XYZ file of C-alpha atoms in Angstrom:
557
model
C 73.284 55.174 -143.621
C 74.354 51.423 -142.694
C 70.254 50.979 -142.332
C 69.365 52.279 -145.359
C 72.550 49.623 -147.241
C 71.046 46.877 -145.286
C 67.316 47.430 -146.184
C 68.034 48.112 -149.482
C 70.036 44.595 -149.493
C 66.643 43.048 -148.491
C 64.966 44.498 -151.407
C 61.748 45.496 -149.283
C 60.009 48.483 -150.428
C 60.968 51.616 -148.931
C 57.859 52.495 -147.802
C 58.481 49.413 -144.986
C 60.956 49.855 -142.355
C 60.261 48.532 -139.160
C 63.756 47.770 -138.113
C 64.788 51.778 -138.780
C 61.435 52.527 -136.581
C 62.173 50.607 -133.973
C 66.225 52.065 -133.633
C 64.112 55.653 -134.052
C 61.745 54.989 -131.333
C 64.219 53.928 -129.095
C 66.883 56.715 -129.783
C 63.955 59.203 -129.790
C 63.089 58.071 -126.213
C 66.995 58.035 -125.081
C 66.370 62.180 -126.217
C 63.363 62.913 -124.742
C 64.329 61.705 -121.092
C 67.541 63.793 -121.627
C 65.789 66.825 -123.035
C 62.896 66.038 -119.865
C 65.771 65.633 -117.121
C 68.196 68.248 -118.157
C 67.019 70.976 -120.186
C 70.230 73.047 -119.725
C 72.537 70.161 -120.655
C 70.363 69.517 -123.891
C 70.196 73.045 -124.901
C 74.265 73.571 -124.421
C 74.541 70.174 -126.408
C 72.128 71.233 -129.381
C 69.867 67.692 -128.738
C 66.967 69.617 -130.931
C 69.087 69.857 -133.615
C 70.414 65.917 -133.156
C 67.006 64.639 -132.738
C 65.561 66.295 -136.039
C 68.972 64.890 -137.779
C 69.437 61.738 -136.428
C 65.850 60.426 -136.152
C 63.263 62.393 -138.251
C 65.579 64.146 -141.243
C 67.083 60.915 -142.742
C 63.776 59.339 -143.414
C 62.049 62.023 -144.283
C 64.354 62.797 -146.905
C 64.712 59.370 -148.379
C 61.043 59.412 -148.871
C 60.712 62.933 -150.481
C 63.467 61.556 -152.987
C 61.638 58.021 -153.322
C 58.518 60.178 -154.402
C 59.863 62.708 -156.608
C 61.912 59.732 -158.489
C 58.609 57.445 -158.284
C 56.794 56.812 -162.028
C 54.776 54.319 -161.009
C 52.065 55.998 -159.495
C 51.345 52.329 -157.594
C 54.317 53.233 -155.498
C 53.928 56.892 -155.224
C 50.690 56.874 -153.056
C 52.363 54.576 -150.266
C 55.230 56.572 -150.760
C 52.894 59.530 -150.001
C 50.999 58.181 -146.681
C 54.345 57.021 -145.262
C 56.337 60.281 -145.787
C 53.091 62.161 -144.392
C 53.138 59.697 -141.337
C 56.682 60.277 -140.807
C 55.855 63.884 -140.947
C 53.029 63.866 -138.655
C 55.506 61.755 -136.085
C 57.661 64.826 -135.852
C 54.995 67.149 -135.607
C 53.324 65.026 -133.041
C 56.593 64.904 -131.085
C 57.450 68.354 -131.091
C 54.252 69.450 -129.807
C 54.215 67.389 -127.243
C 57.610 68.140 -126.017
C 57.006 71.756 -125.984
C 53.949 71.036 -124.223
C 55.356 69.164 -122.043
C 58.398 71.312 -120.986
C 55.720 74.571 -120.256
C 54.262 72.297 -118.123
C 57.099 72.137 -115.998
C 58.504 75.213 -116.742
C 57.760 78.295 -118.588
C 56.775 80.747 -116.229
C 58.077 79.969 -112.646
C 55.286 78.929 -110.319
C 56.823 80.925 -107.589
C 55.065 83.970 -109.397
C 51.777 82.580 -109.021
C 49.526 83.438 -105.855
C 49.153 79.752 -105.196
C 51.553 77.227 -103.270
C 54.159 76.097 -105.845
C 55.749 73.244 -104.327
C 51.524 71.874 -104.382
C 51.319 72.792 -108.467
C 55.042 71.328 -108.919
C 54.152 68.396 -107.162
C 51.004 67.782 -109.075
C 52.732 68.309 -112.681
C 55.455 65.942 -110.960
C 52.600 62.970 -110.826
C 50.487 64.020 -113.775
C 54.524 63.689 -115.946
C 54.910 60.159 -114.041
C 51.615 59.032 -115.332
C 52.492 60.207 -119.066
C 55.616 58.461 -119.043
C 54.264 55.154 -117.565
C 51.623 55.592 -120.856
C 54.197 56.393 -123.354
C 56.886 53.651 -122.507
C 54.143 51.076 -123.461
C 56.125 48.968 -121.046
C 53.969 46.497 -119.205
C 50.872 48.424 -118.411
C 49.266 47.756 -114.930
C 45.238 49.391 -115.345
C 44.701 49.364 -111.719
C 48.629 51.361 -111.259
C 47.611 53.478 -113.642
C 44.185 54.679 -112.397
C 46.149 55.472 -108.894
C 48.261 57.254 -110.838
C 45.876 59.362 -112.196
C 43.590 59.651 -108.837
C 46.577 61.312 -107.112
C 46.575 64.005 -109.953
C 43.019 64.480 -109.724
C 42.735 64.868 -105.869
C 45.453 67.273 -106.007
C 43.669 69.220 -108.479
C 40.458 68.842 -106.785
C 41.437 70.891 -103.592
C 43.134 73.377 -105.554
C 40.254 74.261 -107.006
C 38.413 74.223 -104.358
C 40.496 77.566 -102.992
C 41.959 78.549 -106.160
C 39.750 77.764 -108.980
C 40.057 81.546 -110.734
C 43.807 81.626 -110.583
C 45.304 81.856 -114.179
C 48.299 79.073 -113.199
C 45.272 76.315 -112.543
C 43.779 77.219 -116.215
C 47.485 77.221 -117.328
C 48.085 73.685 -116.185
C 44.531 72.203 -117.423
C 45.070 73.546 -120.861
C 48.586 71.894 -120.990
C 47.440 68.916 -119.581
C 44.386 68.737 -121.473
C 46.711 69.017 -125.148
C 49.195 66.888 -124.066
C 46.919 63.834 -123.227
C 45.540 64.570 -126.832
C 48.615 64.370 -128.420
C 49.735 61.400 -126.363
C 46.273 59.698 -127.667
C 47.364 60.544 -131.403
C 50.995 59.861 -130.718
C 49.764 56.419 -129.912
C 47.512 56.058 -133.076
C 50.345 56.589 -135.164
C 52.502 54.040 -133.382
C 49.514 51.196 -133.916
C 49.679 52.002 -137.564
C 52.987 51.452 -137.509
C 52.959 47.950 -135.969
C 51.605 44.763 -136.935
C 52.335 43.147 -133.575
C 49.211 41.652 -132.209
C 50.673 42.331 -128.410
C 52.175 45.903 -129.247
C 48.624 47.084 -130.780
C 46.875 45.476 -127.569
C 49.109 47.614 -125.292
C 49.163 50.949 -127.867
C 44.848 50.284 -127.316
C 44.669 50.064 -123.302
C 47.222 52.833 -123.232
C 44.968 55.049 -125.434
C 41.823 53.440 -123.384
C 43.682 55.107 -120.085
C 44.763 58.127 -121.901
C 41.275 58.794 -122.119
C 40.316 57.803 -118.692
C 42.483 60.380 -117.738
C 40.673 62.931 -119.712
C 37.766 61.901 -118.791
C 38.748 62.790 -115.382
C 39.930 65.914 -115.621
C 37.230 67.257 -117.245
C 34.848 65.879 -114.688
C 36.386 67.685 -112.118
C 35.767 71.131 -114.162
C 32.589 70.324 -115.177
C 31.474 69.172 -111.297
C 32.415 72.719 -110.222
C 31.299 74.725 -112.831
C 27.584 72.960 -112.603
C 28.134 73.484 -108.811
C 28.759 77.283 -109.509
C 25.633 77.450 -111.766
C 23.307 75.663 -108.876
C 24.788 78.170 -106.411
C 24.644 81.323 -108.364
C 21.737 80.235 -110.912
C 23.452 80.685 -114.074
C 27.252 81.101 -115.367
C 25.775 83.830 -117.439
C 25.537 85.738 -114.571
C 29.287 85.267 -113.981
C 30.392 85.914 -117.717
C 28.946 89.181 -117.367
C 31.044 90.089 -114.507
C 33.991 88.360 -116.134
C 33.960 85.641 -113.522
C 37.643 84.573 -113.947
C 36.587 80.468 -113.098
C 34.727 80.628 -116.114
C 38.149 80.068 -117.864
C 38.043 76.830 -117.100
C 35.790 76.345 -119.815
C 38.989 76.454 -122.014
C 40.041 73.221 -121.762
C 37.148 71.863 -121.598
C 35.981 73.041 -125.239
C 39.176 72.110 -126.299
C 38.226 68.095 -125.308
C 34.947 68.563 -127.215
C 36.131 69.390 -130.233
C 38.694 67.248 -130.130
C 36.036 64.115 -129.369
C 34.193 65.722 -132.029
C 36.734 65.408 -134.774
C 38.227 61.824 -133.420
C 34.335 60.624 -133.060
C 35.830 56.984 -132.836
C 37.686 57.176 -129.557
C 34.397 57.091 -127.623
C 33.278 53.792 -129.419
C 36.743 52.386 -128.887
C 37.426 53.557 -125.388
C 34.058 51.419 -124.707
C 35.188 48.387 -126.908
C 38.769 47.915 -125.049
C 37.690 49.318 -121.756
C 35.433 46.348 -121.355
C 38.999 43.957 -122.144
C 40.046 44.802 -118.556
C 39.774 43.943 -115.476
C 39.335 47.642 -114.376
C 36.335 47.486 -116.697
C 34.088 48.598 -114.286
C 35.567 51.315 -112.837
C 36.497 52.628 -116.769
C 32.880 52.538 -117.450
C 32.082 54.751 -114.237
C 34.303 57.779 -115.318
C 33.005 58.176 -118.772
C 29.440 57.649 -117.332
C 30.076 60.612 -114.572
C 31.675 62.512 -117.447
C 28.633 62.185 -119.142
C 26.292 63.084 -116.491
C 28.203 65.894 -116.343
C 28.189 67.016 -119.495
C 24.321 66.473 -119.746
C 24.133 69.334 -117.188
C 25.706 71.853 -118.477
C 25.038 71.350 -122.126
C 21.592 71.789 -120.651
C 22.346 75.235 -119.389
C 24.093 76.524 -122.141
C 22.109 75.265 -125.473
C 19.515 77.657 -123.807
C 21.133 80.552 -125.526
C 24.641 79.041 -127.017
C 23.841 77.935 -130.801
C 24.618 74.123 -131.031
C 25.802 74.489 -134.663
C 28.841 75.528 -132.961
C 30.504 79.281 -133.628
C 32.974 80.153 -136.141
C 34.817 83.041 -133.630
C 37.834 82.240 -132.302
C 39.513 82.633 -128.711
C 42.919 83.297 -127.459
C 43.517 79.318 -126.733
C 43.140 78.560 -130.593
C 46.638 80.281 -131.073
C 48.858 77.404 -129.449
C 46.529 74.769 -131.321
C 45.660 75.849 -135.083
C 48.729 73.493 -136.229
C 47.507 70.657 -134.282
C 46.688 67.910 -137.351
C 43.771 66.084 -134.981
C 42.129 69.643 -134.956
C 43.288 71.279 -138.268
C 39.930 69.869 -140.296
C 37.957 72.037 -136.729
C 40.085 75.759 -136.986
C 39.463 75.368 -141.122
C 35.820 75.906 -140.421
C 36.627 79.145 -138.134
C 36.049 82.650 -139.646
C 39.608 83.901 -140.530
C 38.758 87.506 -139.542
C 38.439 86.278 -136.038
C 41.531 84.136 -136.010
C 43.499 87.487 -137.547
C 42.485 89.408 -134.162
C 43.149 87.019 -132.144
C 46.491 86.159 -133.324
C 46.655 89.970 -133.539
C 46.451 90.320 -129.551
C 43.084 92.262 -129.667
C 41.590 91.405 -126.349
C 38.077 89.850 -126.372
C 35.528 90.686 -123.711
C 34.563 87.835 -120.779
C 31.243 87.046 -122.132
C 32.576 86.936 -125.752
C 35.146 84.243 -124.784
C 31.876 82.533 -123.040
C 30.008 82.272 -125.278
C 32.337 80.723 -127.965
C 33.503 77.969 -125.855
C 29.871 77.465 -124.851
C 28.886 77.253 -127.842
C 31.334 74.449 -129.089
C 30.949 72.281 -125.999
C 26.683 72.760 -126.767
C 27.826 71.969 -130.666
C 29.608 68.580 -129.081
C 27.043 67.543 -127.045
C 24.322 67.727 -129.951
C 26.669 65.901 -132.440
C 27.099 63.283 -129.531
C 23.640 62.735 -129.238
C 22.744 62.644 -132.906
C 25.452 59.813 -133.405
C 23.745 56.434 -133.809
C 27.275 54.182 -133.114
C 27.358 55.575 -129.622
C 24.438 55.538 -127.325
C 24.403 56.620 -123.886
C 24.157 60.413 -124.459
C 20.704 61.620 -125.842
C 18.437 64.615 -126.234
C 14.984 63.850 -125.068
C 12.591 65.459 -128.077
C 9.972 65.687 -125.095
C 11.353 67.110 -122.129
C 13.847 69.255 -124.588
C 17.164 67.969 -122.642
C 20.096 65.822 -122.841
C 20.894 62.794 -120.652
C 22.834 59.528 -120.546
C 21.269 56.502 -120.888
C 22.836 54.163 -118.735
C 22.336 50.626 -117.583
C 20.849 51.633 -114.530
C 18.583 53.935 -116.944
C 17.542 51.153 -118.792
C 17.022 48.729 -116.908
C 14.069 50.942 -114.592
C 12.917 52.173 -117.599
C 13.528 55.944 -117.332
C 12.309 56.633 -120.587
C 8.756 55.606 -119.284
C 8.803 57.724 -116.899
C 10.759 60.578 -118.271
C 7.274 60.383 -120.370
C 5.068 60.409 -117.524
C 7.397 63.726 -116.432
C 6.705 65.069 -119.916
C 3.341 64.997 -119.773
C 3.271 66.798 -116.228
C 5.117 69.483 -117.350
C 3.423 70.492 -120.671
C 0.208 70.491 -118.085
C 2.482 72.670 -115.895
C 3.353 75.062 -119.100
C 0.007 75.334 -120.120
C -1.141 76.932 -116.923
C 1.937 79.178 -117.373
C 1.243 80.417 -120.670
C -1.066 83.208 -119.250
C 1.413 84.434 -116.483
C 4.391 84.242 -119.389
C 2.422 87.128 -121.653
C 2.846 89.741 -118.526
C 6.472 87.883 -117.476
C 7.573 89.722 -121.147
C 6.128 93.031 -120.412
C 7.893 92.769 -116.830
C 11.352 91.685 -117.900
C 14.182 93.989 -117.227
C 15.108 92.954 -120.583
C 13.687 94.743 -123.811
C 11.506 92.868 -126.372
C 12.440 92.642 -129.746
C 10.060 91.663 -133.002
C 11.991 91.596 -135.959
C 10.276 91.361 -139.748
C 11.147 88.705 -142.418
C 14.150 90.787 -143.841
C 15.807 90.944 -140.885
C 16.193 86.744 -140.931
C 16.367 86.331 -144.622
C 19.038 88.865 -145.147
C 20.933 89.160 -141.438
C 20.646 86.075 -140.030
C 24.028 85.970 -138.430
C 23.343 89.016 -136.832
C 20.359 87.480 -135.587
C 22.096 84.856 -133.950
C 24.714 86.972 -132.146
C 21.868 88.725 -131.191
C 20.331 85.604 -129.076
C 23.360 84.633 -128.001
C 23.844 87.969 -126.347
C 20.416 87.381 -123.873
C 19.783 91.198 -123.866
C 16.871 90.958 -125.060
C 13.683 88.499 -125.368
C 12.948 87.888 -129.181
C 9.330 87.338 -130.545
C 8.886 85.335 -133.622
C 5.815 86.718 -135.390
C 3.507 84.059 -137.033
C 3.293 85.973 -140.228
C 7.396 86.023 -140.203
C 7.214 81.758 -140.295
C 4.607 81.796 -142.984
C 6.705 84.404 -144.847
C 9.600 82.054 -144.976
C 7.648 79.187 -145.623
C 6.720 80.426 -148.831
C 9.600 81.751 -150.054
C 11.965 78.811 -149.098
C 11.548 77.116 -152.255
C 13.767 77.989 -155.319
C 17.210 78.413 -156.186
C 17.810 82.412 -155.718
C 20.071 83.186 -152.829
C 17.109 84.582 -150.410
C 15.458 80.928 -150.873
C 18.579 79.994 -149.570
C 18.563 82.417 -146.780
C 15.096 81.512 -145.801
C 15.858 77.707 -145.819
C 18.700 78.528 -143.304
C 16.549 80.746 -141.211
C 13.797 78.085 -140.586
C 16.496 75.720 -140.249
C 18.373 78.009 -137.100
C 14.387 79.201 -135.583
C 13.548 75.022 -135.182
C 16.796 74.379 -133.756
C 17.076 77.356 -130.820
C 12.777 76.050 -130.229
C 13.972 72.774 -129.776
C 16.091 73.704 -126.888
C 13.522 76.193 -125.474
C 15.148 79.295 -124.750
C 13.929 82.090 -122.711
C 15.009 84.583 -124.963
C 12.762 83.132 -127.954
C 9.157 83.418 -127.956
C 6.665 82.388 -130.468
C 3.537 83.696 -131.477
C 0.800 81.756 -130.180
C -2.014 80.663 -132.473
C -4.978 82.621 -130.124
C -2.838 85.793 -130.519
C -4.255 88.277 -132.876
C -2.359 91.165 -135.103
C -3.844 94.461 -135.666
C -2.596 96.921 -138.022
C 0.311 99.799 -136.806
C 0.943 102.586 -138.988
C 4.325 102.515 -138.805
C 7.615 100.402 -137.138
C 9.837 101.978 -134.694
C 10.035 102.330 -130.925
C 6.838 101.600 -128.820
C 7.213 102.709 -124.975
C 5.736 100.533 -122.723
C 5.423 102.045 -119.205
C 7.804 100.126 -116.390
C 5.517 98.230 -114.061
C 7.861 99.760 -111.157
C 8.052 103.193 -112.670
C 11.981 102.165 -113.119
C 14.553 103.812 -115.255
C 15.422 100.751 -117.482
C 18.542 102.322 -119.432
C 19.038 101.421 -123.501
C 20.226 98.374 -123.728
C 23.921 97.970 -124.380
C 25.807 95.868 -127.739
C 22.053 95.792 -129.243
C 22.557 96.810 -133.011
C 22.803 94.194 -135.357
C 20.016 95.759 -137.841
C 21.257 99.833 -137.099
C 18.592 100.263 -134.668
C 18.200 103.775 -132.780
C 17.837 103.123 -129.672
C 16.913 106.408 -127.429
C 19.674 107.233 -125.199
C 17.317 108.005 -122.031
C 14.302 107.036 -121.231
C 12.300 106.327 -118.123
C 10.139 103.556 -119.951
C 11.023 100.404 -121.641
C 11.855 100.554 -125.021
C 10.890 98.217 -127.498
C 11.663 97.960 -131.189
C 8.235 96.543 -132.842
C 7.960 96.479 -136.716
C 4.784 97.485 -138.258
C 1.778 95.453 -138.064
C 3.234 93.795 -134.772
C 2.517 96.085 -131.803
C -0.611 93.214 -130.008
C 2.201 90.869 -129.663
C 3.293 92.453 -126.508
C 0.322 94.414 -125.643
């Protein structure tokens, strides 16, 4: 209270208190390393309850009564952004705690199949590294980056035995949020500061915050690309439940995080170049890159890069996050009810989903003019980063001249890729123009899924050409439609086929199932999860069945 008689003896406004902030911060740090180092001693001494009352409560409070007395509505609104900062400060600090305290705790690693004085002694280092961060005492780049390099070779031959063990997923998850919340910690405390030399430290701290991330999700990424180049696919692996595939958690969780914060790339480049480090700063967002270019590759092949509104069992822990709040508002609350609700989803489900937010990512990335080192190539239909080293040997040239050879390439496969669709273990699918005007999102699931190989009749484009303009809610539908079929042809997916302009239609007296016989005179069984439009599928057959609406049985022979 002797503060608050002080300040108001200064007659600053009340929205202003940097002296208070500073005895906060401090006393708030003096908690933390006793809540950190002794979590026994803090929970017999009740230090959650003396933190919220001695450093969060008391200002909190004089706000909300500042505001509710406020007429002027001058006052009010900076009234209003300080008492929501203060609020987001405690929020912030909480989470991060909590986070912070699984991380070493929780669950004793002595019940994991995995050596726990190796996991202990990596969360040991990756804590050390946080700390040195959130001090802001004199930051030393080139101390830090060891700092994080022993983390990251200690996680590195982990995974390299271990990389499907649930405490490994555990511990990137945790790490993964609490280097986010760090980052926004930090934002908060440069708003908070006009001091030229405190914002230049809050900045390189953020700039190796990052770094760090950057890291970490290099070293998922690296083995999940080497996976795919072993096995030829991760969908392969998601169908058998691959349990490494988890590791896609965390990483979705950085995209959409980037994705809603699209400034920290722009400023990570900006003050990464202030260093002397600058260099090796560059190098680690470039491999993340690279890295990301690869396996947004492989999964905007079937994932839908407008992101997916389902939710997965990770988005529990993080729907109160504020830097992700704006993200989970977009998801469909259905699918956050069973998921909060403990209904398990399948392997391929969860797949899917986080593919399909990391593919949603690296679109947005490459559609953003301020940053420019991560682009989609109309031509060759895939992403890459356009370094210096790009640039300056003029890849683009001959990314062209690659271009070129591979439409010639295509064209001589066209003929083969007629009898590749009647040979696919997969079934072939031609849906009419109700089925995208009026179930579209069934539509999409149903790509997504990569059960079957969908043909897009000619007739079907012209049909929503023509009825895309107007103002009726199917005009609206078929906008949408056209807009989703030149999106998924843009990243030229095997499970999408057009119509070719030399192939002809001849009338069918009715839609329905059309048997093709199997080349290898195969039992190809129904296919499974294939019913978005009701479709009867028969239950045994020893052909391959095909569901073909009228007027469309030449497409596929």
């Amino acid at each position: 209270m002797g503060t608050r008689k002080r300040r108001g003896e200064i007659q600053g406004p009340i929205w202003t208190d940097e002296q208070g902030d500073q005895i906060r911060s401090s006393l708030l740090e003096l908690y933390e390393d006793i809540v950190l180092a002794d979590t026994s001693l803090a929970a017999t001494r009740g230090l959650d309850d003396k933190i919220w009352n001695l450093v969060f409560y008391p200002r909190i409070e004089e706000l909300r009564n500042a505001y509710r007395k406020g007429n002027d509505p001058t006052q009010r609104q900076p009234i209003e952004i300080e008492l929501n900062r203060q609020m987001d400060l405690a929020v912030f600090f909480y989470q991060t705690l909590v986070l912070t305290l699984r991380a070493q705790g929780g669950k004793s690693v002595d019940e994991y199949p995995i050596s726990s004085q190796f996991l202990a002694g990596i969360t040991s280092d990756f804590l050390a590294f946080h700390r040195y961060i959130y001090l802001l005492e004199e930051i030393n780049v080139g101390h830090a980056l060891k700092m994080q390099q022993a983390v990251t070779e200690g996680v590195w031959n982990m995974m390299a035995g271990q990389a499907g063990n649930e405490a490994l997923h555990s511990w990137f998850r945790k790490a993964m949020v609490i280097l986010v919340c760090s980052y926004n910690d930090l934002n908060l405390r440069f708003g908070a500061t006009d001091n030229p030399s405190t914002r230049q430290k809050i900045r390189i701290a953020q700039t190796l915050t990052l770094t760090f991330l950057f890291e970490l999700a290099s070293l998922i990424l690296g083995y999940l690309n080497s996976r795919s180049h072993e096995a030829g696919h991760e969908e392969d692996s998601a169908e058998q439940s691959d349990p490494a595939l988890e590791l896609l958690a965390p990483l979705a969780i950085l995209c959409i995080w980037l994705e809603m914060d699209s400034g920290a790339l722009e400023q990570y480049q900006m003050y990464g170049k202030t260093v002397a480090e600058s260099q090796t700063l560059q190098e680690r967002l470039l491999s993340f890159l690279r890295r990301l270019a690869i396996i947004v590759n492989n999964v905007s092949t079937f994932a839908d890069t407008d992101g997916s509104d389902e939710s997965v069992p990770e988005d529990e822990e993080l729907l109160c996050l504020p830097s992700l709040r704006l993200y989970f508002a977009g998801l469909d609350p259905t699918s956050l009810c069973r998921a909060f609700g403990g209904k398990a989803s399948s392997g391929r489900q969860r797949y899917t989903v986080r593919a399909s937010r990391i593919a949603r990512f690296g679109k947005r990335l490459a559609e953003d003019d301020k940053f420019d080192l991560f682009r989609f190539d109309e031509r060759e239909g895939r992403f890459f980063v356009l370094d210096e080293e790009a640039k300056r040997k003029g890849m683009h040239k001959v990314m062209r001249v690659l271009a070129t050879e591979r439409l010639r390439d295509q064209v001589a496969a066209l003929e083969q890729s007629v009898n590749a669709l009647k040979d696919a273990s997969r079934p072939i699918a031609v849906l009419d123009l109700d089925c995208y005007v009026n179930h579209l999102p069934k539509v999409k699931k149903w790509l997504m899924s990569r059960k079957c190989i969908l043909v897009v009749a000619s007739d079907v484009i012209d049909g929503l050409d023509r009825i895309k303009k107007g103002t009726e809610l199917h005009n609206a539908h078929a906008r949408d439609a056209i807009r989703y079929l030149e999106e998924r042809f843009k990243y030229r997916s095997d499970s999408l086929v057009a119509q070719k302009h030399h192939e002809t239609l001849k009338p069918w007296s009715s839609s329905g199932l059309f048997k093709i016989p199997s080349p290898n005179n195969t039992t190809l069984p129904p296919p499974r999860d294939l019913d978005p439009m009701s479709m009867d599928w028969e239950q045994e057959t020893q052909q391959q069945s095909i569901f073909v609406p009228k007027g469309y049985r030449e497409i596929v022979g």
